[in-house]
XYZ file of C-alpha atoms in Angstrom:
686
model
C -22.507 2.986 -5.858
C -25.195 1.941 -3.371
C -27.695 1.256 -6.168
C -25.143 -0.745 -8.156
C -24.168 -2.756 -5.072
C -27.744 -3.561 -3.995
C -28.125 -6.748 -6.115
C -24.831 -8.073 -4.705
C -26.035 -7.263 -1.178
C -29.168 -9.340 -1.778
C -27.135 -12.238 -3.171
C -24.937 -12.170 -0.079
C -27.992 -13.079 2.057
C -27.208 -16.679 1.114
C -26.353 -18.378 4.455
C -23.553 -20.292 2.722
C -21.861 -16.926 2.150
C -22.915 -15.110 5.305
C -21.761 -17.743 7.788
C -18.215 -16.445 7.342
C -19.355 -13.338 9.246
C -20.579 -14.817 12.576
C -22.146 -11.593 13.854
C -24.267 -10.926 10.778
C -25.086 -14.633 10.463
C -26.679 -14.459 13.919
C -28.577 -11.327 12.851
C -29.905 -13.160 9.779
C -31.035 -16.087 11.930
C -32.735 -13.577 14.225
C -34.460 -11.923 11.256
C -35.738 -15.311 10.044
C -37.006 -16.199 13.527
C -38.664 -12.787 13.909
C -40.331 -13.251 10.502
C -41.783 -16.582 11.642
C -43.083 -14.987 14.860
C -44.592 -12.072 12.932
C -46.422 -14.469 10.605
C -47.671 -16.444 13.592
C -48.767 -13.401 15.591
C -48.908 -10.440 13.193
C -48.883 -6.834 14.368
C -47.691 -3.497 13.022
C -44.914 -3.425 15.635
C -43.750 -6.968 14.797
C -43.578 -6.349 11.049
C -41.705 -3.066 11.521
C -39.118 -4.899 13.615
C -38.817 -7.643 10.981
C -38.428 -5.079 8.195
C -35.556 -3.280 9.939
C -33.848 -6.501 11.005
C -33.653 -7.586 7.359
C -32.428 -4.118 6.391
C -29.670 -4.469 8.995
C -28.395 -7.620 7.262
C -28.732 -6.057 3.795
C -26.916 -2.889 4.881
C -24.091 -5.020 6.280
C -23.827 -6.876 2.969
C -24.028 -3.519 1.196
C -20.855 -2.331 2.949
C -18.882 -5.275 1.600
C -20.542 -5.089 -1.838
C -19.745 -1.371 -2.217
C -16.127 -1.981 -1.179
C -15.806 -4.779 -3.737
C -17.583 -2.697 -6.373
C -14.941 0.036 -6.194
C -12.434 -2.385 -7.665
C -14.655 -3.556 -10.516
C -13.987 -0.496 -12.669
C -10.242 -1.130 -12.522
C -10.854 -4.839 -13.086
C -12.823 -4.036 -16.247
C -9.910 -1.934 -17.502
C -7.520 -4.808 -16.817
C -9.776 -7.256 -18.648
C -9.550 -5.078 -21.744
C -5.772 -5.484 -21.559
C -6.167 -9.259 -21.247
C -6.724 -10.038 -24.888
C -6.584 -13.429 -26.557
C -3.196 -12.897 -28.168
C -1.562 -15.310 -30.577
C 1.973 -15.981 -29.365
C 4.973 -16.570 -31.633
C 6.492 -19.552 -29.831
C 10.167 -20.298 -30.516
C 10.775 -24.042 -30.295
C 14.358 -25.011 -29.555
C 15.506 -21.428 -29.057
C 18.993 -20.918 -27.599
C 20.771 -17.619 -26.772
C 22.104 -16.177 -29.991
C 20.014 -18.605 -32.055
C 16.680 -18.364 -33.844
C 14.498 -21.368 -33.044
C 11.534 -22.693 -35.024
C 8.623 -20.269 -34.878
C 5.102 -21.575 -34.206
C 1.854 -19.637 -33.698
C -0.031 -20.756 -30.547
C -2.821 -19.170 -28.452
C -1.349 -17.217 -25.533
C -3.304 -19.196 -22.852
C -1.473 -22.361 -23.935
C 1.981 -20.988 -23.109
C 3.870 -22.862 -20.394
C 6.576 -21.780 -17.966
C 9.949 -21.822 -19.695
C 8.599 -21.207 -23.211
C 10.343 -18.611 -25.375
C 8.338 -16.192 -27.535
C 9.365 -13.431 -29.898
C 7.551 -10.071 -29.888
C 8.109 -7.271 -32.371
C 6.950 -3.661 -32.723
C 3.171 -3.285 -32.678
C 2.551 -6.712 -31.106
C 1.098 -7.571 -27.693
C 3.295 -9.425 -25.214
C 1.427 -12.730 -24.735
C 2.431 -13.503 -21.146
C 4.473 -12.488 -18.118
C 8.175 -13.119 -18.433
C 11.719 -11.814 -18.654
C 13.437 -10.372 -21.712
C 16.338 -12.685 -22.564
C 17.366 -11.097 -25.861
C 17.041 -7.596 -27.291
C 15.812 -4.232 -26.088
C 12.465 -2.549 -26.795
C 10.199 0.330 -25.883
C 7.042 -0.999 -24.201
C 3.646 0.649 -23.619
C 2.436 -0.386 -20.137
C -0.424 2.124 -19.898
C -3.004 -0.686 -19.722
C -1.435 -1.817 -16.449
C -0.010 1.301 -14.826
C -2.104 4.057 -16.388
C 1.145 5.838 -17.314
C 1.181 6.824 -20.987
C 4.966 7.250 -21.273
C 6.647 4.124 -22.703
C 9.348 2.286 -20.764
C 12.495 0.482 -21.855
C 12.809 -3.271 -21.283
C 16.051 -5.076 -22.058
C 17.756 -8.380 -21.442
C 19.946 -8.654 -18.368
C 19.943 -6.221 -15.468
C 16.961 -5.261 -13.349
C 14.653 -3.957 -16.106
C 13.938 -7.198 -17.872
C 10.455 -8.099 -16.608
C 7.499 -7.656 -18.970
C 3.779 -8.117 -18.332
C 1.318 -9.926 -20.557
C -1.137 -7.565 -22.235
C 1.365 -4.733 -22.705
C 2.456 -3.644 -26.188
C 5.910 -3.476 -27.762
C 6.330 -0.138 -29.536
C 9.735 -0.609 -31.149
C 12.403 -3.175 -31.925
C 12.324 -6.905 -31.225
C 12.660 -8.919 -28.014
C 12.660 -12.568 -27.031
C 10.752 -13.261 -23.805
C 11.028 -16.258 -21.513
C 7.573 -16.996 -20.064
C 7.599 -17.203 -16.247
C 3.839 -17.466 -15.534
C 1.710 -20.558 -15.135
C -1.350 -20.874 -17.406
C -4.240 -18.814 -16.035
C -2.065 -17.211 -13.340
C -0.765 -14.166 -15.142
C -0.091 -10.876 -13.421
C -3.311 -9.408 -14.851
C -5.350 -12.442 -13.721
C -4.098 -12.001 -10.175
C -4.718 -8.261 -10.247
C -8.309 -8.737 -11.408
C -9.017 -11.240 -8.644
C -7.413 -9.064 -5.990
C -9.020 -5.728 -6.893
C -12.452 -7.391 -6.996
C -11.891 -8.936 -3.574
C -12.455 -12.459 -4.868
C -9.154 -13.772 -3.504
C -9.028 -11.661 -0.369
C -8.020 -13.724 2.627
C -8.667 -12.441 6.113
C -5.601 -11.171 7.912
C -4.483 -12.513 11.319
C -5.702 -9.394 13.140
C -9.015 -9.542 11.284
C -9.433 -13.202 12.183
C -8.626 -12.443 15.833
C -11.177 -9.611 15.876
C -13.781 -11.884 14.262
C -13.186 -14.440 17.013
C -13.629 -11.716 19.644
C -16.857 -10.519 18.014
C -18.137 -14.093 17.782
C -17.355 -14.633 21.467
C -19.189 -11.445 22.436
C -22.135 -12.537 20.291
C -22.314 -15.933 22.021
C -22.164 -14.246 25.424
C -25.040 -11.937 24.507
C -27.059 -14.874 23.125
C -26.887 -16.532 26.540
C -27.491 -13.229 28.330
C -30.624 -12.491 26.293
C -31.854 -16.087 26.669
C -31.893 -15.663 30.452
C -34.296 -12.730 30.198
C -37.245 -14.993 29.373
C -37.171 -17.008 32.619
C -36.346 -13.809 34.521
C -39.439 -12.094 33.112
C -41.650 -15.148 33.800
C -40.422 -15.282 37.402
C -40.903 -11.535 37.858
C -44.472 -11.617 36.482
C -45.346 -14.601 38.648
C -44.428 -12.522 41.679
C -46.150 -9.403 40.303
C -49.454 -10.677 38.843
C -50.855 -7.153 38.637
C -48.281 -5.988 36.081
C -50.029 -5.281 32.738
C -48.772 -6.806 29.469
C -46.798 -4.480 27.242
C -45.132 -4.824 23.861
C -42.073 -6.091 25.683
C -43.868 -8.517 27.965
C -46.658 -10.979 27.327
C -48.388 -13.383 29.632
C -45.417 -15.736 29.619
C -42.585 -13.241 29.803
C -40.522 -11.452 27.116
C -41.874 -11.678 23.563
C -39.685 -13.407 20.983
C -39.668 -10.325 18.739
C -38.311 -8.198 21.572
C -35.671 -10.776 22.489
C -34.389 -10.826 18.909
C -34.387 -7.014 18.821
C -32.432 -6.854 22.055
C -29.878 -9.387 20.830
C -29.323 -7.580 17.518
C -28.892 -4.226 19.248
C -26.469 -5.493 21.892
C -24.103 -7.600 19.792
C -21.399 -5.615 17.915
C -23.279 -5.464 14.607
C -21.701 -2.179 13.485
C -18.107 -3.384 13.332
C -19.274 -6.868 12.309
C -20.933 -5.316 9.270
C -18.007 -3.045 8.348
C -15.013 -5.252 9.147
C -14.740 -6.878 5.725
C -15.323 -3.550 3.942
C -12.466 -1.941 5.898
C -10.048 -4.650 4.755
C -11.141 -4.511 1.116
C -10.964 -0.701 1.126
C -7.403 -0.834 2.477
C -6.284 -2.941 -0.477
C -8.284 -0.703 -2.820
C -6.444 2.393 -1.566
C -3.195 0.669 -2.500
C -4.545 -0.210 -5.947
C -5.496 3.437 -6.471
C -1.823 4.254 -5.902
C -0.781 1.569 -8.403
C 0.441 -0.852 -5.741
C -0.679 -4.474 -5.933
C -0.766 -6.243 -2.569
C -0.615 -10.002 -2.933
C -2.499 -10.437 0.363
C -4.316 -8.467 3.024
C -1.698 -9.712 5.469
C 0.891 -7.571 3.667
C -1.236 -4.418 4.010
C -1.783 -5.106 7.685
C 1.895 -5.828 8.265
C 2.721 -2.484 6.626
C 0.744 -0.773 9.370
C 2.803 -2.515 12.062
C 6.234 -1.957 10.482
C 8.997 -0.887 12.878
C 11.936 -0.652 10.460
C 12.135 0.687 6.905
C 15.062 -0.301 4.697
C 15.483 2.207 1.858
C 17.923 2.181 -1.031
C 19.836 5.436 -1.310
C 19.896 5.752 -5.083
C 16.525 6.643 -6.541
C 14.784 6.572 -3.174
C 16.523 9.061 -0.918
C 18.577 10.728 -3.647
C 17.583 11.574 -7.204
C 19.806 8.760 -8.419
C 21.923 10.872 -10.745
C 24.988 12.496 -9.229
C 25.375 16.128 -10.257
C 28.544 18.219 -10.621
C 28.539 20.783 -7.812
C 32.117 22.139 -7.756
C 35.460 22.204 -9.578
C 38.416 22.207 -7.169
C 41.747 22.982 -8.909
C 45.135 22.040 -7.474
C 47.859 24.648 -6.903
C 49.020 26.666 -9.931
C 45.889 25.625 -11.915
C 43.087 28.129 -12.474
C 39.430 27.276 -12.137
C 38.793 28.186 -15.791
C 41.539 25.830 -16.927
C 40.065 22.956 -14.883
C 36.526 23.737 -16.077
C 37.611 23.716 -19.727
C 39.389 20.364 -19.341
C 36.486 18.852 -17.364
C 33.945 19.911 -19.991
C 36.129 18.748 -22.875
C 36.663 15.302 -21.341
C 32.885 14.933 -20.715
C 31.527 15.915 -24.147
C 31.134 12.307 -25.268
C 30.021 11.121 -21.812
C 26.258 10.502 -22.171
C 25.774 9.512 -18.528
C 23.794 11.909 -16.307
C 26.996 12.685 -14.418
C 28.866 13.546 -17.632
C 26.087 15.801 -18.893
C 25.941 17.573 -15.527
C 29.676 18.392 -15.775
C 29.173 19.995 -19.204
C 26.188 22.019 -17.950
C 27.972 23.082 -14.731
C 31.032 24.330 -16.677
C 28.794 26.312 -19.000
C 26.668 27.790 -16.198
C 29.353 28.594 -13.630
C 32.320 29.451 -15.862
C 30.603 30.843 -18.950
C 32.043 28.227 -21.296
C 30.096 27.860 -24.499
C 28.433 24.525 -25.092
C 30.455 22.354 -27.436
C 29.622 19.052 -29.098
C 31.765 16.050 -30.054
C 31.001 16.851 -33.714
C 33.029 20.067 -33.472
C 36.118 18.020 -32.610
C 36.194 15.685 -35.599
C 39.910 15.123 -35.181
C 39.537 14.025 -31.537
C 39.695 10.442 -30.378
C 37.216 9.710 -27.592
C 38.166 7.270 -24.844
C 35.135 5.558 -23.337
C 34.908 4.565 -19.695
C 35.709 0.957 -18.839
C 35.637 -0.969 -15.598
C 39.284 -1.895 -16.080
C 40.700 1.611 -16.553
C 38.001 3.430 -14.491
C 38.667 6.485 -16.684
C 37.283 8.219 -19.758
C 38.533 11.159 -21.765
C 39.696 12.460 -25.099
C 42.880 12.611 -27.174
C 42.862 16.012 -28.928
C 45.970 15.447 -31.055
C 49.405 17.082 -30.954
C 50.126 15.141 -27.781
C 47.277 16.742 -25.835
C 45.339 14.108 -23.853
C 42.717 14.519 -21.113
C 41.497 11.919 -18.648
C 38.736 11.992 -16.033
C 37.956 9.222 -13.536
C 38.602 7.644 -10.158
C 41.297 9.316 -8.081
C 43.657 6.330 -7.910
C 43.219 5.508 -11.622
C 44.016 9.049 -12.824
C 46.889 9.396 -10.349
C 48.425 6.128 -11.605
C 47.960 7.314 -15.216
C 49.760 10.618 -14.481
C 52.652 8.786 -12.835
C 52.842 6.311 -15.737
C 53.160 9.294 -18.114
C 56.055 10.637 -16.062
C 54.145 13.288 -14.123
C 54.028 14.081 -10.405
C 50.857 13.891 -8.297
C 50.596 16.908 -5.959
C 50.354 16.019 -2.220
C 47.213 18.129 -1.794
C 45.234 15.877 -4.159
C 44.679 13.280 -1.419
C 43.381 15.959 0.954
C 40.921 17.286 -1.664
C 39.671 13.789 -2.520
C 39.220 12.861 1.159
C 37.398 16.127 1.798
C 34.932 15.523 -1.041
C 34.297 11.955 0.148
C 33.823 13.072 3.748
C 31.160 15.559 2.644
C 29.171 12.774 0.974
C 30.322 13.542 -2.558
C 32.062 11.515 -5.225
C 35.465 12.846 -6.394
C 36.519 12.592 -10.041
C 40.071 13.623 -10.784
C 41.015 15.362 -14.059
C 44.507 14.872 -15.482
C 46.181 15.842 -18.719
C 49.273 15.313 -20.843
C 50.316 18.479 -22.708
C 53.645 19.048 -24.422
C 54.937 15.736 -23.079
C 54.261 16.802 -19.505
C 51.665 14.941 -17.390
C 49.886 16.706 -14.527
C 46.802 16.687 -12.309
C 44.471 19.640 -12.925
C 42.001 19.184 -10.087
C 38.902 17.428 -8.763
C 35.273 17.406 -9.899
C 32.890 17.211 -6.953
C 29.872 15.040 -7.858
C 27.108 15.248 -5.321
C 24.165 12.967 -4.666
C 21.160 15.276 -4.552
C 18.756 14.359 -1.742
C 15.139 14.569 -2.870
C 13.188 17.555 -1.619
C 11.096 16.898 1.464
C 12.833 13.652 2.440
C 13.943 14.946 5.854
C 10.372 15.970 6.678
C 9.064 12.542 5.644
C 11.637 10.779 7.777
C 10.686 13.018 10.693
C 7.113 11.792 10.205
C 8.332 8.201 10.241
C 10.134 8.892 13.502
C 6.970 10.291 15.065
C 5.214 7.110 13.954
C 7.811 5.088 15.851
C 9.476 3.766 12.679
C 13.250 3.470 12.348
C 14.646 4.263 8.882
C 17.814 2.627 7.556
C 19.496 3.744 4.326
C 21.190 0.986 2.281
C 23.956 1.947 -0.129
C 27.001 0.551 -1.849
C 28.950 3.755 -1.084
C 31.829 3.887 1.341
C 30.986 4.657 4.998
C 32.132 8.311 4.780
C 29.872 9.081 1.822
C 27.024 7.063 3.298
C 27.204 8.928 6.616
C 27.143 12.324 4.918
C 24.058 11.434 2.848
C 22.356 9.867 5.878
C 22.930 13.013 7.938
C 21.620 15.260 5.165
C 18.524 13.130 4.547
C 17.776 12.625 8.245
C 17.612 8.810 8.342
C 18.228 7.038 11.640
C 20.934 4.651 10.453
C 22.734 3.432 7.340
C 24.336 0.292 5.956
C 27.339 1.114 3.754
C 28.994 -1.073 1.114
C 25.945 -3.339 1.353
C 25.853 -6.715 -0.377
C 22.718 -8.887 -0.786
C 23.970 -10.987 2.124
C 24.318 -7.862 4.265
C 20.720 -6.841 3.541
C 19.412 -10.292 4.450
C 21.466 -10.359 7.656
C 20.181 -6.915 8.685
C 16.550 -7.968 8.147
C 17.007 -11.131 10.196
C 18.704 -9.152 12.966
C 15.794 -6.694 13.144
C 13.227 -9.496 13.107
C 15.078 -11.355 15.836
C 14.432 -8.312 18.005
C 10.683 -8.663 17.446
C 10.415 -5.958 14.791
C 8.578 -5.978 11.468
C 10.706 -4.926 8.501
C 9.758 -3.402 5.141
C 12.043 -2.943 2.144
C 12.005 -2.328 -1.605
C 13.975 -4.042 -4.354
C 14.002 -4.722 -8.079
C 16.814 -7.137 -8.845
C 17.264 -10.876 -8.616
C 19.885 -10.265 -5.929
C 17.186 -8.504 -3.875
C 14.863 -11.527 -3.981
C 16.131 -13.243 -0.784
C 15.778 -10.030 1.242
C 12.341 -9.269 -0.257
C 11.169 -12.769 0.653
C 12.525 -12.425 4.207
C 11.048 -8.962 4.848
C 7.583 -8.737 6.370
C 6.670 -6.217 3.672
C 8.638 -6.687 0.461
C 7.775 -4.166 -2.259
C 9.092 -5.223 -5.672
C 9.374 -2.724 -8.508
C 7.346 -3.551 -11.620
C 10.411 -2.734 -13.733
C 12.387 -5.351 -11.840
C 12.942 -9.015 -12.512
C 10.293 -11.710 -12.206
C 12.279 -13.228 -9.341
C 11.967 -9.997 -7.356
C 8.228 -9.730 -8.055
C 7.636 -13.327 -7.008
C 9.658 -12.894 -3.817
C 7.891 -9.729 -2.620
C 4.332 -9.536 -1.309
C 3.621 -6.219 -3.032
C 4.388 -4.898 -6.510
C 4.666 -1.170 -7.230
C 3.423 -0.703 -10.785
C 4.990 2.781 -10.953
C 8.367 1.463 -9.762
C 8.737 4.363 -7.336
C 10.862 3.266 -4.349
C 9.670 6.182 -2.201
C 6.137 4.769 -2.342
C 7.122 2.424 0.491
C 6.523 5.334 2.844
C 2.970 5.772 1.471
C 2.355 2.026 1.801
C 3.230 2.181 5.494
C 0.852 5.114 5.968
C -1.976 3.229 4.202
C -1.340 0.193 6.407
C -1.481 2.309 9.538
C -4.649 3.997 8.294
C -6.229 0.556 7.850
C -5.395 -0.472 11.415
C -6.527 2.872 12.851
C -9.812 2.755 10.923
C -10.524 -0.749 12.178
C -9.670 0.228 15.750
C -11.717 3.436 15.612
C -14.859 1.743 14.285
C -14.492 -1.144 16.738
C -14.323 1.386 19.575
C -17.356 3.216 18.164
C -19.328 -0.026 17.772
C -18.755 -1.289 21.303
C -19.433 2.162 22.770
C -22.700 2.183 20.797
C -23.971 -0.780 22.774
C -23.781 1.172 26.027
C -26.394 3.666 24.852
C -28.635 0.886 23.520
C -28.768 -0.618 27.002
C -30.260 2.636 28.262
C -32.815 2.601 25.434
C -34.088 -0.993 25.543
C -33.561 -2.439 29.038
C -35.578 0.263 30.889
C -38.314 0.060 28.252
C -38.616 -3.707 28.682
C -38.621 -3.959 32.450
C -39.779 -0.606 33.803
C -43.261 -2.067 34.349
C -41.803 -4.863 36.471
C -39.138 -2.803 38.196
C -40.201 0.867 38.454
C -36.753 1.778 39.742
C -35.366 1.231 36.223
C -37.133 4.426 35.196
C -34.066 6.268 36.477
C -32.092 4.701 33.610
C -34.610 5.889 31.023
C -32.666 9.127 30.597
C -33.777 9.534 26.976
C -37.438 9.615 28.065
C -38.579 7.690 25.031
C -42.250 7.745 24.096
C -43.146 4.129 24.930
C -41.545 0.683 25.309
C -42.572 -0.166 21.729
C -41.086 3.006 20.238
C -37.935 2.600 22.324
C -37.291 -0.900 20.991
C -38.118 -0.010 17.376
C -36.017 3.196 17.555
C -33.001 1.220 18.741
C -33.405 -1.347 15.930
C -33.781 1.398 13.281
C -30.754 3.306 14.572
C -28.742 0.072 14.633
C -29.421 -0.395 10.901
C -28.987 3.221 9.805
C -25.631 3.697 11.583
C -24.141 0.938 9.394
C -25.035 2.848 6.229
C -23.812 6.117 7.760
C -20.390 4.608 8.509
C -19.825 2.917 5.117
C -18.177 6.063 3.609
C -15.818 6.308 6.596
C -14.893 2.621 6.378
C -14.101 3.009 2.662
C -12.282 6.330 2.922
C -10.526 5.450 6.168
C -9.891 7.511 9.267
C -7.450 10.303 8.459
C -3.992 9.335 9.662
C -1.740 11.755 11.477
C 1.751 10.689 12.599
C 1.651 10.236 16.384
C 2.702 7.818 19.082
C 0.549 4.817 19.980
C -0.574 6.414 23.266
C -1.739 9.578 21.499
C -3.595 7.582 18.868
C -5.316 5.565 21.610
C -6.310 8.740 23.451
C -7.723 10.252 20.257
C -9.656 7.090 19.427
C -11.197 6.952 22.895
C -12.097 10.643 22.955
C -13.466 10.879 19.391
C -14.855 7.426 18.604
C -15.347 6.116 22.132
C -17.139 9.177 23.444
C -18.787 9.726 20.069
C -19.985 6.129 20.076
C -21.722 6.740 23.386
C -23.273 10.104 22.493
C -24.393 9.363 18.908
C -26.940 6.625 19.828
C -28.520 8.790 22.512
C -29.095 11.543 19.959
C -29.993 9.207 17.080
C -32.392 6.974 18.993
C -34.176 9.988 20.479
C -34.590 11.578 17.015
C -35.979 8.327 15.579
C -38.335 8.032 18.560
C -39.689 11.528 17.924
C -40.409 10.558 14.308
C -41.999 7.126 14.828
C -44.041 7.831 17.960
C -47.026 8.730 15.772
C -47.018 5.388 13.938
C -49.743 2.829 14.731
C -48.984 0.603 17.706
C -46.414 2.981 19.242
C -48.634 4.183 22.097
């Protein structure tokens, strides 16, 4: 990676590029000035200093080039997906119509155009499916080989240009602008070409620039100080640090480079790029570095219950018969009424009856005489008519109870207690009723339970230790919502939530000075995603949701929001740790260079020369060499990131100060001394 990045590091020496990094721009100016002085008054010492000053700038550029290079492999893969497809444009298409088909190059498609794509063809641009349903291969984008279903309407209508339709036929409405497709944006982002500095990064750059300016003035005052001191001490011999007129220019540049925060100045951009790269490795596309940074500062997480906290498919967990009805009788009726129910809940009822009551598995084909009644929103029931007046129904408690009464039956008083008990425990009650021999009756209740994903409580405990409040959002009633929230371990919940409720909750949290993160996939989630500080849209969702959010999860895994927060915190911690290390580094460099420069003038400074370096020349050169090498040594850490452990802010600060603060002080003492032992035998180091 270093070898591959070296040409880019050389190209980044261009002042028009480097001026964006004030610290390293000053170092480059210093290297140029030192080169001029070395040409004017050449010496082995001067040219060694010049060589390592230029290496310092190159190593700083190398950090950024390596970070950008990590995204090029993924960018190359994305470019392969970005083929020059010929689109089948439908002119004058209307829903239910055909339109006049015209073949046009995909780059010429405009927003609002309609195209038709059939099995084996490449989708020519980003858009929404407005007609049809198809199996789509998105492996070029997500890396996942399993095909996905995209269909018109609902929250799984968005398709990405460059993916392939495997079956059927769909009509797609193009939502992208020319040259601004999803793949185009991904390529630019993973390569770092469109990376904008975040507010915290800009603030830190301003701080580093201010420190650099202060040190420029501080170092500039050393020349008149040295001249004045020599004038009052004419017997002091010239050294590598002092000449007849004061401090040599080479030494002044060396001192400036060693005292300004070059380490963090060199690594700051790489840390930001690496943070976005870690998200890309997890198939999350951040639309800006600001979003990654905001994720690290999030105070409140809004999480959908279904698919995030729970598995998303309710499972049958119990059959509760009413009085005078046996469990076997209820199980048989529940299984029979669910045979044609292809929903996950219906299949779970069939499996539960077979597993717990030993009923053999039956299929709708065995009951050729039966008439199956599908579920509808109006009746809120489904079931089967078996003939000879035997009918079974399964559905919502009130719907089945009303059906039993309408058939002349009586609803037992205990049914309400059973239903309320199931709801209070966080489950969903389905009531089973039948008509047999002209008599209608209630058989019992099926307890459907939302299954909380394994390990969710532990993850929420981690969030709590990080100081993050978790809020579960669900459309369930408050009783069910509370039961699930208690089981999962979230801090709060919002029941019977509407899009307006989500938006109001986000605004309320933000009004209290908190940063909010949430996930969503539907058009009705778009306002909340746009309002949230970190809005993670699912790739399977609508284009409106993806445009509203500032991150897109290519895997469409809602639980990944928790990982995104951890990556954001790791970014902030890495930046803080290396800033602490860099500033602490400067303390040791004072002890290396200042005594070496002025010990001849002020013998008392020898007390500060605790490293006992070989000579003033070797002390200065050792500090410059260490200053360059430490940048290279820290590049892997800046790319990998400091390991994050959930803890409070005070504990994280204490750990940073003890590990990186103290380490930043000790490491230069050891490093500079080792370099001094190696270079003391070079010419001119006596």
